[in-house]
């Protein structure tokens, strides 16, 4: 993919007064537009976090502890944002994070980010709780890179079925999310009495699964609420332990990543249990209130992993500077979450593409202005801790 950061930038400048009518540029504007466009409950579902919201805020604030320290007089005419993970070259150092139940944000649901990702060459991680089935998403994405995120079900047969379906549909890695065996205490959703799954949204993979459907007393068409409750019960997998991770490891030939790690001891355990990649994440502050920020967790996890497997991170990434800071602290790549969710709510596929393009342009400009020409040149020497 050819990157044209200056072109994107100049196009915006040359729009003149028209620019005001265009789509937003900054994260805050996207969030604001989404707030105005969506009903309170779906907006709150994306915006909301666990408890006091401290973890969510802490994720964002953590980036302020670090400053970029640029070098000058470096030739940065040619720039390279590409990275390699599991032997695959990706054009930029970010992926789209798994975000479930997208039909609450846009009628196209997960097809909107899937198409935007495919057109930009950015890998897309499809959520287990997508409203659109993984097969439909795969069909829309053609040969483009996609990973499948799994909330490990209690039922091993269902686990095998999801893994098998993802492999058959051309997903090239499995991301097991381990920080959400229970739903966090989300006060916005409680206040709005809003759990979209209960109306069948976010059930695209469950309601099309032969193993899942074979265990229902009544079909989802007949009794959507009971079917949804059964799916949620599968996901409330509080007996999930490292042994269960071994089961998943044994039943997929795909690279396996574990998402939701913030403690270096867990990173070591995950490595010992055969994962191929770690995603440092606290679910965007939606699970454990008062938890450590992911940027603060990243250095010790990278230290304990010693480059044996890739360490990715998410939670709080809003702009190019954040991406560079995370990479400087040892991340191989980052995941973009809420920024694309808001953009999808505002303008569907076009909105997500806009966010992706702006992030690419901004990251590339940031890289060059900080005196580096390649993501490979980004290391600890680029940042300084100020707080
Ligand atoms: C509305 C919403 C839905 C999400 N759904 C999932 C999901 O289905 N699976 C998952 O592993 N993470 C899910 N996440 C967490 C994201 O993958 C990611 O970790 C988080 O958005 C990062 O935080 P940030 O968006 O504040 O940067 C969701 C996050 C949001 C905001």
GROMACS .gro file of C-alpha atoms and ligand atoms in nm:
model
  418
    1UNK     CA    1   0.000   0.000   0.000
    2UNK     CA    2   0.130   0.345  -0.086
    3UNK     CA    3   0.098   0.596   0.192
    4UNK     CA    4   0.029   0.959   0.108
    5UNK     CA    5   0.026   1.136   0.441
    6UNK     CA    6   0.095   1.479   0.294
    7UNK     CA    7  -0.179   1.430   0.030
    8UNK     CA    8  -0.436   1.347   0.295
    9UNK     CA    9  -0.325   1.649   0.495
   10UNK     CA   10  -0.329   1.884   0.193
   11UNK     CA   11  -0.671   1.761   0.080
   12UNK     CA   12  -0.814   1.862   0.415
   13UNK     CA   13  -0.648   2.206   0.405
   14UNK     CA   14  -0.765   2.272   0.050
   15UNK     CA   15  -1.128   2.202   0.136
   16UNK     CA   16  -1.133   2.548   0.294
   17UNK     CA   17  -1.474   2.635   0.438
   18UNK     CA   18  -1.607   2.307   0.312
   19UNK     CA   19  -1.388   2.136   0.572
   20UNK     CA   20  -1.634   2.228   0.845
   21UNK     CA   21  -1.902   2.026   0.668
   22UNK     CA   22  -1.680   1.723   0.628
   23UNK     CA   23  -1.633   1.433   0.860
   24UNK     CA   24  -1.451   1.491   1.187
   25UNK     CA   25  -1.074   1.481   1.217
   26UNK     CA   26  -0.998   1.435   1.587
   27UNK     CA   27  -1.112   1.161   1.823
   28UNK     CA   28  -1.303   1.410   2.039
   29UNK     CA   29  -1.501   1.532   1.738
   30UNK     CA   30  -1.593   1.176   1.636
   31UNK     CA   31  -1.705   1.103   1.989
   32UNK     CA   32  -1.907   1.423   1.997
   33UNK     CA   33  -2.075   1.353   1.662
   34UNK     CA   34  -2.154   0.995   1.767
   35UNK     CA   35  -2.307   1.124   2.090
   36UNK     CA   36  -2.534   1.356   1.889
   37UNK     CA   37  -2.628   1.095   1.631
   38UNK     CA   38  -2.690   0.788   1.845
   39UNK     CA   39  -2.959   0.728   2.101
   40UNK     CA   40  -2.833   0.751   2.459
   41UNK     CA   41  -2.823   0.375   2.520
   42UNK     CA   42  -2.604   0.262   2.226
   43UNK     CA   43  -2.378   0.565   2.269
   44UNK     CA   44  -2.346   0.482   2.637
   45UNK     CA   45  -2.261   0.122   2.551
   46UNK     CA   46  -1.948   0.236   2.364
   47UNK     CA   47  -1.858   0.531   2.586
   48UNK     CA   48  -1.925   0.360   2.916
   49UNK     CA   49  -1.667   0.189   3.131
   50UNK     CA   50  -1.656  -0.010   3.451
   51UNK     CA   51  -1.748   0.155   3.782
   52UNK     CA   52  -1.609   0.504   3.830
   53UNK     CA   53  -1.445   0.503   3.486
   54UNK     CA   54  -1.100   0.534   3.646
   55UNK     CA   55  -0.945   0.260   3.436
   56UNK     CA   56  -1.071   0.415   3.113
   57UNK     CA   57  -0.944   0.760   3.212
   58UNK     CA   58  -0.616   0.614   3.340
   59UNK     CA   59  -0.553   0.447   3.004
   60UNK     CA   60  -0.571   0.780   2.827
   61UNK     CA   61  -0.384   0.976   3.095
   62UNK     CA   62  -0.094   0.730   3.096
   63UNK     CA   63   0.015   0.856   2.755
   64UNK     CA   64   0.081   1.198   2.908
   65UNK     CA   65   0.355   1.052   3.126
   66UNK     CA   66   0.571   1.015   2.819
   67UNK     CA   67   0.695   1.272   2.569
   68UNK     CA   68   0.851   1.217   2.231
   69UNK     CA   69   1.209   1.340   2.200
   70UNK     CA   70   1.270   1.407   1.830
   71UNK     CA   71   1.600   1.397   1.644
   72UNK     CA   72   1.663   1.647   1.367
   73UNK     CA   73   1.859   1.663   1.041
   74UNK     CA   74   1.764   1.306   0.951
   75UNK     CA   75   1.657   1.218   0.596
   76UNK     CA   76   1.295   1.110   0.631
   77UNK     CA   77   1.189   1.141   0.267
   78UNK     CA   78   1.115   0.771   0.245
   79UNK     CA   79   0.902   0.632   0.527
   80UNK     CA   80   0.794   0.285   0.618
   81UNK     CA   81   0.514   0.213   0.865
   82UNK     CA   82   0.505  -0.158   0.796
   83UNK     CA   83   0.550  -0.431   1.055
   84UNK     CA   84   0.562  -0.811   1.047
   85UNK     CA   85   0.366  -1.042   1.275
   86UNK     CA   86   0.364  -1.422   1.241
   87UNK     CA   87   0.557  -1.388   0.914
   88UNK     CA   88   0.289  -1.161   0.764
   89UNK     CA   89   0.371  -0.807   0.657
   90UNK     CA   90   0.112  -0.547   0.759
   91UNK     CA   91   0.122  -0.197   0.607
   92UNK     CA   92   0.075  -0.009   0.936
   93UNK     CA   93   0.144  -0.083   1.302
   94UNK     CA   94  -0.221  -0.104   1.402
   95UNK     CA   95  -0.517  -0.339   1.371
   96UNK     CA   96  -0.888  -0.286   1.432
   97UNK     CA   97  -0.976  -0.422   1.777
   98UNK     CA   98  -1.264  -0.666   1.824
   99UNK     CA   99  -1.575  -0.464   1.903
  100UNK     CA  100  -1.898  -0.656   1.935
  101UNK     CA  101  -2.261  -0.592   1.852
  102UNK     CA  102  -2.202  -0.333   1.579
  103UNK     CA  103  -2.563  -0.322   1.459
  104UNK     CA  104  -2.636  -0.092   1.752
  105UNK     CA  105  -2.405   0.158   1.581
  106UNK     CA  106  -2.476   0.111   1.212
  107UNK     CA  107  -2.720  -0.099   1.005
  108UNK     CA  108  -2.432  -0.271   0.824
  109UNK     CA  109  -2.292  -0.391   1.156
  110UNK     CA  110  -1.945  -0.550   1.136
  111UNK     CA  111  -1.950  -0.536   0.757
  112UNK     CA  112  -1.869  -0.163   0.781
  113UNK     CA  113  -1.533  -0.196   0.963
  114UNK     CA  114  -1.457  -0.521   0.777
  115UNK     CA  115  -1.486  -0.348   0.439
  116UNK     CA  116  -1.296  -0.041   0.555
  117UNK     CA  117  -1.015  -0.258   0.693
  118UNK     CA  118  -1.001  -0.470   0.377
  119UNK     CA  119  -0.977  -0.162   0.153
  120UNK     CA  120  -0.698  -0.013   0.366
  121UNK     CA  121  -0.501  -0.334   0.413
  122UNK     CA  122  -0.540  -0.304   0.791
  123UNK     CA  123  -0.608  -0.636   0.967
  124UNK     CA  124  -0.952  -0.667   1.126
  125UNK     CA  125  -1.018  -0.863   1.444
  126UNK     CA  126  -1.379  -0.980   1.436
  127UNK     CA  127  -1.553  -1.007   1.770
  128UNK     CA  128  -1.707  -1.333   1.886
  129UNK     CA  129  -2.020  -1.133   1.965
  130UNK     CA  130  -2.060  -0.981   1.621
  131UNK     CA  131  -2.411  -0.924   1.490
  132UNK     CA  132  -2.301  -1.053   1.149
  133UNK     CA  133  -2.174  -1.410   1.127
  134UNK     CA  134  -1.804  -1.472   1.075
  135UNK     CA  135  -1.875  -1.642   0.741
  136UNK     CA  136  -2.058  -1.334   0.607
  137UNK     CA  137  -1.778  -1.106   0.723
  138UNK     CA  138  -1.519  -1.334   0.564
  139UNK     CA  139  -1.710  -1.333   0.234
  140UNK     CA  140  -1.706  -0.953   0.228
  141UNK     CA  141  -1.334  -0.936   0.307
  142UNK     CA  142  -1.208  -1.168   0.032
  143UNK     CA  143  -0.839  -1.234   0.081
  144UNK     CA  144  -0.786  -0.953   0.333
  145UNK     CA  145  -0.632  -1.031   0.669
  146UNK     CA  146  -0.873  -1.107   0.949
  147UNK     CA  147  -0.836  -1.261   1.293
  148UNK     CA  148  -1.115  -1.409   1.502
  149UNK     CA  149  -1.166  -1.317   1.867
  150UNK     CA  150  -1.310  -1.581   2.096
  151UNK     CA  151  -1.482  -1.541   2.430
  152UNK     CA  152  -1.405  -1.895   2.541
  153UNK     CA  153  -1.736  -2.078   2.588
  154UNK     CA  154  -1.786  -2.320   2.875
  155UNK     CA  155  -1.886  -2.589   2.628
  156UNK     CA  156  -1.585  -2.753   2.462
  157UNK     CA  157  -1.787  -2.867   2.161
  158UNK     CA  158  -1.897  -2.509   2.099
  159UNK     CA  159  -1.535  -2.392   2.139
  160UNK     CA  160  -1.425  -2.644   1.876
  161UNK     CA  161  -1.708  -2.540   1.647
  162UNK     CA  162  -1.612  -2.169   1.662
  163UNK     CA  163  -1.245  -2.251   1.603
  164UNK     CA  164  -1.327  -2.479   1.313
  165UNK     CA  165  -1.559  -2.222   1.153
  166UNK     CA  166  -1.301  -1.945   1.186
  167UNK     CA  167  -1.032  -2.159   1.024
  168UNK     CA  168  -1.264  -2.266   0.743
  169UNK     CA  169  -1.359  -1.902   0.676
  170UNK     CA  170  -0.998  -1.790   0.633
  171UNK     CA  171  -0.934  -1.617   0.964
  172UNK     CA  172  -0.558  -1.636   1.016
  173UNK     CA  173  -0.524  -1.605   1.395
  174UNK     CA  174  -0.734  -1.663   1.706
  175UNK     CA  175  -0.751  -1.403   1.983
  176UNK     CA  176  -0.878  -1.543   2.312
  177UNK     CA  177  -1.010  -1.270   2.538
  178UNK     CA  178  -0.957  -1.364   2.902
  179UNK     CA  179  -1.049  -1.049   3.093
  180UNK     CA  180  -1.425  -1.081   3.047
  181UNK     CA  181  -1.545  -1.406   3.195
  182UNK     CA  182  -1.793  -1.180   3.374
  183UNK     CA  183  -1.935  -0.853   3.251
  184UNK     CA  184  -1.792  -0.551   3.437
  185UNK     CA  185  -2.013  -0.321   3.647
  186UNK     CA  186  -2.110  -0.071   3.378
  187UNK     CA  187  -2.321   0.199   3.533
  188UNK     CA  188  -2.422   0.371   3.208
  189UNK     CA  189  -2.572   0.047   3.074
  190UNK     CA  190  -2.734  -0.027   3.409
  191UNK     CA  191  -2.890   0.319   3.416
  192UNK     CA  192  -3.019   0.271   3.062
  193UNK     CA  193  -3.121  -0.092   3.135
  194UNK     CA  194  -2.940  -0.174   2.814
  195UNK     CA  195  -2.792  -0.509   2.715
  196UNK     CA  196  -2.835  -0.530   2.337
  197UNK     CA  197  -2.764  -0.906   2.328
  198UNK     CA  198  -3.102  -0.976   2.485
  199UNK     CA  199  -3.276  -0.872   2.164
  200UNK     CA  200  -3.052  -1.098   1.956
  201UNK     CA  201  -2.798  -0.837   1.848
  202UNK     CA  202  -2.437  -0.952   1.869
  203UNK     CA  203  -2.550  -1.312   1.828
  204UNK     CA  204  -2.444  -1.356   1.464
  205UNK     CA  205  -2.200  -1.637   1.545
  206UNK     CA  206  -2.405  -1.814   1.811
  207UNK     CA  207  -2.736  -1.826   1.627
  208UNK     CA  208  -2.569  -1.970   1.316
  209UNK     CA  209  -2.374  -2.231   1.508
  210UNK     CA  210  -2.499  -2.589   1.472
  211UNK     CA  211  -2.357  -2.699   1.808
  212UNK     CA  212  -2.506  -2.401   1.990
  213UNK     CA  213  -2.846  -2.433   1.822
  214UNK     CA  214  -2.860  -2.808   1.884
  215UNK     CA  215  -2.859  -2.739   2.259
  216UNK     CA  216  -3.146  -2.491   2.260
  217UNK     CA  217  -3.495  -2.594   2.368
  218UNK     CA  218  -3.646  -2.349   2.121
  219UNK     CA  219  -3.486  -2.193   1.814
  220UNK     CA  220  -3.364  -1.828   1.832
  221UNK     CA  221  -3.643  -1.738   1.588
  222UNK     CA  222  -3.899  -1.869   1.836
  223UNK     CA  223  -3.742  -1.748   2.158
  224UNK     CA  224  -3.468  -1.495   2.104
  225UNK     CA  225  -3.429  -1.398   2.468
  226UNK     CA  226  -3.369  -1.752   2.596
  227UNK     CA  227  -3.123  -1.820   2.314
  228UNK     CA  228  -2.936  -1.498   2.393
  229UNK     CA  229  -2.931  -1.578   2.766
  230UNK     CA  230  -2.785  -1.920   2.686
  231UNK     CA  231  -2.510  -1.755   2.477
  232UNK     CA  232  -2.431  -1.510   2.758
  233UNK     CA  233  -2.419  -1.799   3.003
  234UNK     CA  234  -2.161  -1.972   2.779
  235UNK     CA  235  -1.950  -1.656   2.789
  236UNK     CA  236  -1.973  -1.618   3.167
  237UNK     CA  237  -1.694  -1.872   3.187
  238UNK     CA  238  -1.558  -1.816   3.536
  239UNK     CA  239  -1.403  -2.165   3.539
  240UNK     CA  240  -1.165  -2.065   3.260
  241UNK     CA  241  -0.809  -2.147   3.365
  242UNK     CA  242  -0.476  -2.213   3.193
  243UNK     CA  243  -0.596  -2.571   3.142
  244UNK     CA  244  -0.882  -2.438   2.931
  245UNK     CA  245  -0.634  -2.233   2.731
  246UNK     CA  246  -0.442  -2.555   2.665
  247UNK     CA  247  -0.761  -2.703   2.523
  248UNK     CA  248  -0.791  -2.414   2.277
  249UNK     CA  249  -0.421  -2.441   2.194
  250UNK     CA  250  -0.467  -2.810   2.113
  251UNK     CA  251  -0.765  -2.746   1.889
  252UNK     CA  252  -0.635  -2.483   1.655
  253UNK     CA  253  -0.344  -2.482   1.417
  254UNK     CA  254  -0.367  -2.102   1.387
  255UNK     CA  255  -0.147  -1.858   1.577
  256UNK     CA  256  -0.308  -1.800   1.917
  257UNK     CA  257  -0.306  -1.466   2.098
  258UNK     CA  258  -0.428  -1.399   2.449
  259UNK     CA  259  -0.603  -1.064   2.505
  260UNK     CA  260  -0.652  -0.900   2.842
  261UNK     CA  261  -0.310  -0.938   3.006
  262UNK     CA  262  -0.177  -0.662   3.232
  263UNK     CA  263   0.048  -0.860   3.471
  264UNK     CA  264   0.392  -0.981   3.365
  265UNK     CA  265   0.348  -1.310   3.558
  266UNK     CA  266   0.041  -1.384   3.344
  267UNK     CA  267   0.240  -1.298   3.033
  268UNK     CA  268   0.499  -1.559   3.134
  269UNK     CA  269   0.224  -1.815   3.208
  270UNK     CA  270   0.070  -1.748   2.868
  271UNK     CA  271   0.404  -1.801   2.699
  272UNK     CA  272   0.452  -2.128   2.887
  273UNK     CA  273   0.108  -2.238   2.772
  274UNK     CA  274   0.204  -2.197   2.410
  275UNK     CA  275   0.047  -1.871   2.297
  276UNK     CA  276   0.199  -1.702   1.995
  277UNK     CA  277   0.118  -1.345   2.094
  278UNK     CA  278   0.004  -1.133   2.386
  279UNK     CA  279  -0.237  -0.842   2.377
  280UNK     CA  280  -0.189  -0.612   2.674
  281UNK     CA  281  -0.541  -0.484   2.730
  282UNK     CA  282  -0.791  -0.396   3.001
  283UNK     CA  283  -1.081  -0.396   2.757
  284UNK     CA  284  -1.078  -0.018   2.731
  285UNK     CA  285  -1.149   0.011   3.104
  286UNK     CA  286  -1.479  -0.172   3.068
  287UNK     CA  287  -1.402  -0.461   3.301
  288UNK     CA  288  -1.204  -0.392   3.618
  289UNK     CA  289  -1.255  -0.051   3.776
  290UNK     CA  290  -0.941   0.098   3.929
  291UNK     CA  291  -0.709  -0.120   3.721
  292UNK     CA  292  -0.359  -0.039   3.604
  293UNK     CA  293  -0.337   0.133   3.266
  294UNK     CA  294  -0.213  -0.074   2.976
  295UNK     CA  295   0.068   0.167   2.888
  296UNK     CA  296   0.195   0.136   3.245
  297UNK     CA  297   0.181  -0.244   3.219
  298UNK     CA  298   0.352  -0.267   2.883
  299UNK     CA  299   0.722  -0.222   2.974
  300UNK     CA  300   0.729  -0.496   3.241
  301UNK     CA  301   0.544  -0.736   3.012
  302UNK     CA  302   0.784  -0.672   2.724
  303UNK     CA  303   1.072  -0.717   2.966
  304UNK     CA  304   0.942  -1.057   3.076
  305UNK     CA  305   0.867  -1.173   2.721
  306UNK     CA  306   1.208  -1.072   2.583
  307UNK     CA  307   1.090  -1.057   2.221
  308UNK     CA  308   1.008  -1.429   2.216
  309UNK     CA  309   0.659  -1.353   2.083
  310UNK     CA  310   0.489  -1.032   1.970
  311UNK     CA  311   0.335  -0.812   2.238
  312UNK     CA  312   0.048  -0.596   2.114
  313UNK     CA  313  -0.146  -0.345   2.321
  314UNK     CA  314  -0.470  -0.150   2.327
  315UNK     CA  315  -0.683   0.071   2.552
  316UNK     CA  316  -0.639   0.445   2.513
  317UNK     CA  317  -0.489   0.467   2.164
  318UNK     CA  318  -0.638   0.781   2.012
  319UNK     CA  319  -0.376   0.923   1.777
  320UNK     CA  320  -0.039   0.886   1.607
  321UNK     CA  321   0.164   1.000   1.906
  322UNK     CA  322   0.003   0.726   2.117
  323UNK     CA  323   0.097   0.464   1.860
  324UNK     CA  324   0.461   0.577   1.857
  325UNK     CA  325   0.478   0.585   2.237
  326UNK     CA  326   0.342   0.230   2.265
  327UNK     CA  327   0.586   0.103   2.005
  328UNK     CA  328   0.873   0.286   2.174
  329UNK     CA  329   0.781   0.104   2.496
  330UNK     CA  330   0.802  -0.233   2.322
  331UNK     CA  331   0.468  -0.302   2.153
  332UNK     CA  332   0.486  -0.474   1.815
  333UNK     CA  333   0.154  -0.315   1.716
  334UNK     CA  334  -0.154  -0.160   1.873
  335UNK     CA  335  -0.529  -0.210   1.843
  336UNK     CA  336  -0.768   0.073   1.766
  337UNK     CA  337  -1.103   0.048   1.947
  338UNK     CA  338  -1.343   0.333   2.031
  339UNK     CA  339  -1.211   0.568   1.758
  340UNK     CA  340  -1.343   0.342   1.483
  341UNK     CA  341  -1.660   0.253   1.676
  342UNK     CA  342  -1.760   0.621   1.691
  343UNK     CA  343  -1.668   0.674   1.327
  344UNK     CA  344  -1.882   0.377   1.227
  345UNK     CA  345  -2.175   0.527   1.415
  346UNK     CA  346  -2.129   0.858   1.234
  347UNK     CA  347  -2.062   0.739   0.879
  348UNK     CA  348  -2.041   0.359   0.856
  349UNK     CA  349  -1.767   0.219   0.633
  350UNK     CA  350  -1.668   0.568   0.512
  351UNK     CA  351  -1.623   0.686   0.869
  352UNK     CA  352  -1.403   0.391   0.959
  353UNK     CA  353  -1.192   0.447   0.647
  354UNK     CA  354  -1.152   0.810   0.739
  355UNK     CA  355  -1.027   0.720   1.086
  356UNK     CA  356  -0.787   0.465   0.941
  357UNK     CA  357  -0.654   0.708   0.678
  358UNK     CA  358  -0.610   0.986   0.928
  359UNK     CA  359  -0.431   0.759   1.172
  360UNK     CA  360  -0.199   0.639   0.898
  361UNK     CA  361  -0.125   0.994   0.784
  362UNK     CA  362  -0.077   1.127   1.136
  363UNK     CA  363   0.146   0.838   1.241
  364UNK     CA  364   0.359   0.874   0.931
  365UNK     CA  365   0.398   1.248   0.981
  366UNK     CA  366   0.478   1.199   1.349
  367UNK     CA  367   0.739   0.941   1.259
  368UNK     CA  368   0.907   1.171   1.011
  369UNK     CA  369   0.890   1.481   1.230
  370UNK     CA  370   1.046   1.286   1.515
  371UNK     CA  371   1.340   1.208   1.286
  372UNK     CA  372   1.268   0.842   1.210
  373UNK     CA  373   1.194   0.695   0.870
  374UNK     CA  374   1.079   0.351   0.973
  375UNK     CA  375   0.875   0.193   1.251
  376UNK     CA  376   1.175  -0.035   1.301
  377UNK     CA  377   1.371   0.275   1.413
  378UNK     CA  378   1.125   0.345   1.694
  379UNK     CA  379   1.268   0.241   2.028
  380UNK     CA  380   1.309   0.366   2.384
  381UNK     CA  381   1.534   0.650   2.271
  382UNK     CA  382   1.230   0.819   2.114
  383UNK     CA  383   1.057   0.881   2.446
  384UNK     CA  384   1.124   1.029   2.782
  385UNK     CA  385   0.916   0.978   3.098
  386UNK     CA  386   0.816   1.313   3.244
  387UNK     CA  387   0.589   1.229   3.538
  388LIG     C1  388  -1.831  -0.109   2.250
  388LIG     C2  389  -1.715  -0.202   2.273
  388LIG     C3  390  -1.729  -0.336   2.249
  388LIG     C4  391  -1.622  -0.423   2.267
  388LIG     N1  392  -1.636  -0.555   2.236
  388LIG     C5  393  -1.530  -0.639   2.251
  388LIG     C6  394  -1.541  -0.775   2.213
  388LIG     O1  395  -1.644  -0.819   2.163
  388LIG     N2  396  -1.433  -0.854   2.232
  388LIG     C7  397  -1.315  -0.808   2.287
  388LIG     O2  398  -1.220  -0.884   2.303
  388LIG     N3  399  -1.303  -0.678   2.321
  388LIG     C8  400  -1.407  -0.593   2.303
  388LIG     N4  401  -1.393  -0.462   2.335
  388LIG     C9  402  -1.262  -0.412   2.380
  388LIG    C10  403  -1.176  -0.370   2.260
  388LIG     O3  404  -1.133  -0.480   2.186
  388LIG    C11  405  -1.052  -0.293   2.306
  388LIG     O4  406  -0.981  -0.371   2.398
  388LIG    C12  407  -1.088  -0.158   2.366
  388LIG     O5  408  -1.184  -0.093   2.286
  388LIG    C13  409  -0.965  -0.070   2.378
  388LIG     O6  410  -0.995   0.049   2.448
  388LIG     P1  411  -1.018   0.189   2.374
  388LIG     O7  412  -1.125   0.168   2.274
  388LIG     O8  413  -1.058   0.283   2.484
  388LIG     O9  414  -0.888   0.227   2.309
  388LIG    C14  415  -1.498  -0.373   2.315
  388LIG    C15  416  -1.484  -0.236   2.338
  388LIG    C16  417  -1.590  -0.150   2.317
  388LIG    C17  418  -1.569  -0.003   2.339
   0.00000   0.00000   0.00000
